[in-house]
């Protein structure tokens, strides 16, 4: 069995699909998870969401030991968390930073990401469709990376 891709979601994303549909769409996080599982067609993924910074850091540590790649939508922690940045720095495989909205089209407080400098790639502005796109790209990246085996 190959190592799983970790898909980690930050604060408030458990409420996806319930407000601001003009920015984030009407798809729920459960539906996003289903779209990721469909995109990997059987390859293992770990899909999680937390409103707690420490829990996301613990999951990044778990991915360091057990994962092939990390896709992370850190939500508001994108703009605040040096601790998540430091944890991601320790991950030896590919990292995709993912945002549903295009953070660079939004207010200046959404422009400075702590995660971007340690990410392999960034996806933003594709809506929730960005998740299956990220998963397919990650499958391709881990197949070329020694961490994926
Ligand atoms: O566009 C993204 O994916 C974001 O990471 C979402 C964050 C925001 O702070 C980032 O700037 C961009 C906010 C997530 C809020 O969660 C929601 C909850 C319910 C409905 C919609 C969003």
Short mmCIF file of C-alpha atoms in Angstrom, two decimals, residues 37-100:
data_model
loop_
_atom_site.label_atom_id
_atom_site.label_comp_id
_atom_site.label_asym_id
_atom_site.label_seq_id
_atom_site.Cartn_x
_atom_site.Cartn_y
_atom_site.Cartn_z
CA UNK A 37 -11.89 10.31 -3.21
CA UNK A 38 -13.32 10.06 -6.71
CA UNK A 39 -10.26 11.86 -8.15
CA UNK A 40 -7.77 9.43 -6.60
CA UNK A 41 -9.79 6.35 -7.65
CA UNK A 42 -8.65 4.13 -4.80
CA UNK A 43 -5.27 5.64 -3.87
CA UNK A 44 -5.19 6.35 -0.13
CA UNK A 45 -6.02 9.81 1.17
CA UNK A 46 -6.43 11.24 4.66
CA UNK A 47 -8.99 14.08 4.61
CA UNK A 48 -9.34 16.18 7.78
CA UNK A 49 -10.54 19.55 9.05
CA UNK A 50 -9.86 21.32 12.32
CA UNK A 51 -10.54 24.68 13.92
CA UNK A 52 -7.49 24.17 16.18
CA UNK A 53 -3.98 25.15 15.09
CA UNK A 54 -2.24 22.54 17.25
CA UNK A 55 -4.30 19.74 15.72
CA UNK A 56 -3.27 20.77 12.20
CA UNK A 57 0.36 20.85 13.34
CA UNK A 58 -0.02 17.33 14.81
CA UNK A 59 -1.46 16.11 11.50
CA UNK A 60 1.45 17.65 9.57
CA UNK A 61 3.80 15.74 11.92
CA UNK A 62 1.80 12.57 11.19
CA UNK A 63 2.16 13.26 7.46
CA UNK A 64 5.93 13.70 7.91
CA UNK A 65 6.03 10.13 9.27
CA UNK A 66 3.37 8.51 7.10
CA UNK A 67 2.37 10.68 4.14
CA UNK A 68 3.48 11.05 0.53
CA UNK A 69 2.18 14.60 -0.05
CA UNK A 70 0.24 17.35 1.71
CA UNK A 71 -2.58 19.45 0.26
CA UNK A 72 -3.45 22.14 2.77
CA UNK A 73 -6.11 24.83 2.87
CA UNK A 74 -4.98 26.55 6.08
CA UNK A 75 -7.88 29.10 5.82
CA UNK A 76 -7.22 32.00 8.24
CA UNK A 77 -4.06 30.29 9.59
CA UNK A 78 -2.53 31.03 6.16
CA UNK A 79 -2.02 34.62 7.28
CA UNK A 80 -1.10 34.09 10.93
CA UNK A 81 0.68 30.81 11.58
CA UNK A 82 4.45 30.64 11.63
CA UNK A 83 3.97 27.35 13.54
CA UNK A 84 2.21 25.72 10.58
CA UNK A 85 4.89 27.13 8.26
CA UNK A 86 7.63 25.62 10.47
CA UNK A 87 5.88 22.22 10.56
CA UNK A 88 5.45 22.20 6.76
CA UNK A 89 9.15 23.03 6.33
CA UNK A 90 9.95 19.63 7.87
CA UNK A 91 7.85 17.73 5.32
CA UNK A 92 10.16 16.13 2.73
CA UNK A 93 7.59 15.65 -0.05
CA UNK A 94 5.45 17.93 -2.22
CA UNK A 95 3.06 20.45 -0.63
CA UNK A 96 0.14 22.16 -2.38
CA UNK A 97 -1.33 25.26 -0.74
CA UNK A 98 -4.97 25.43 -1.77
CA UNK A 99 -7.53 28.20 -1.53
CA UNK A 100 -11.07 28.07 -2.86
#
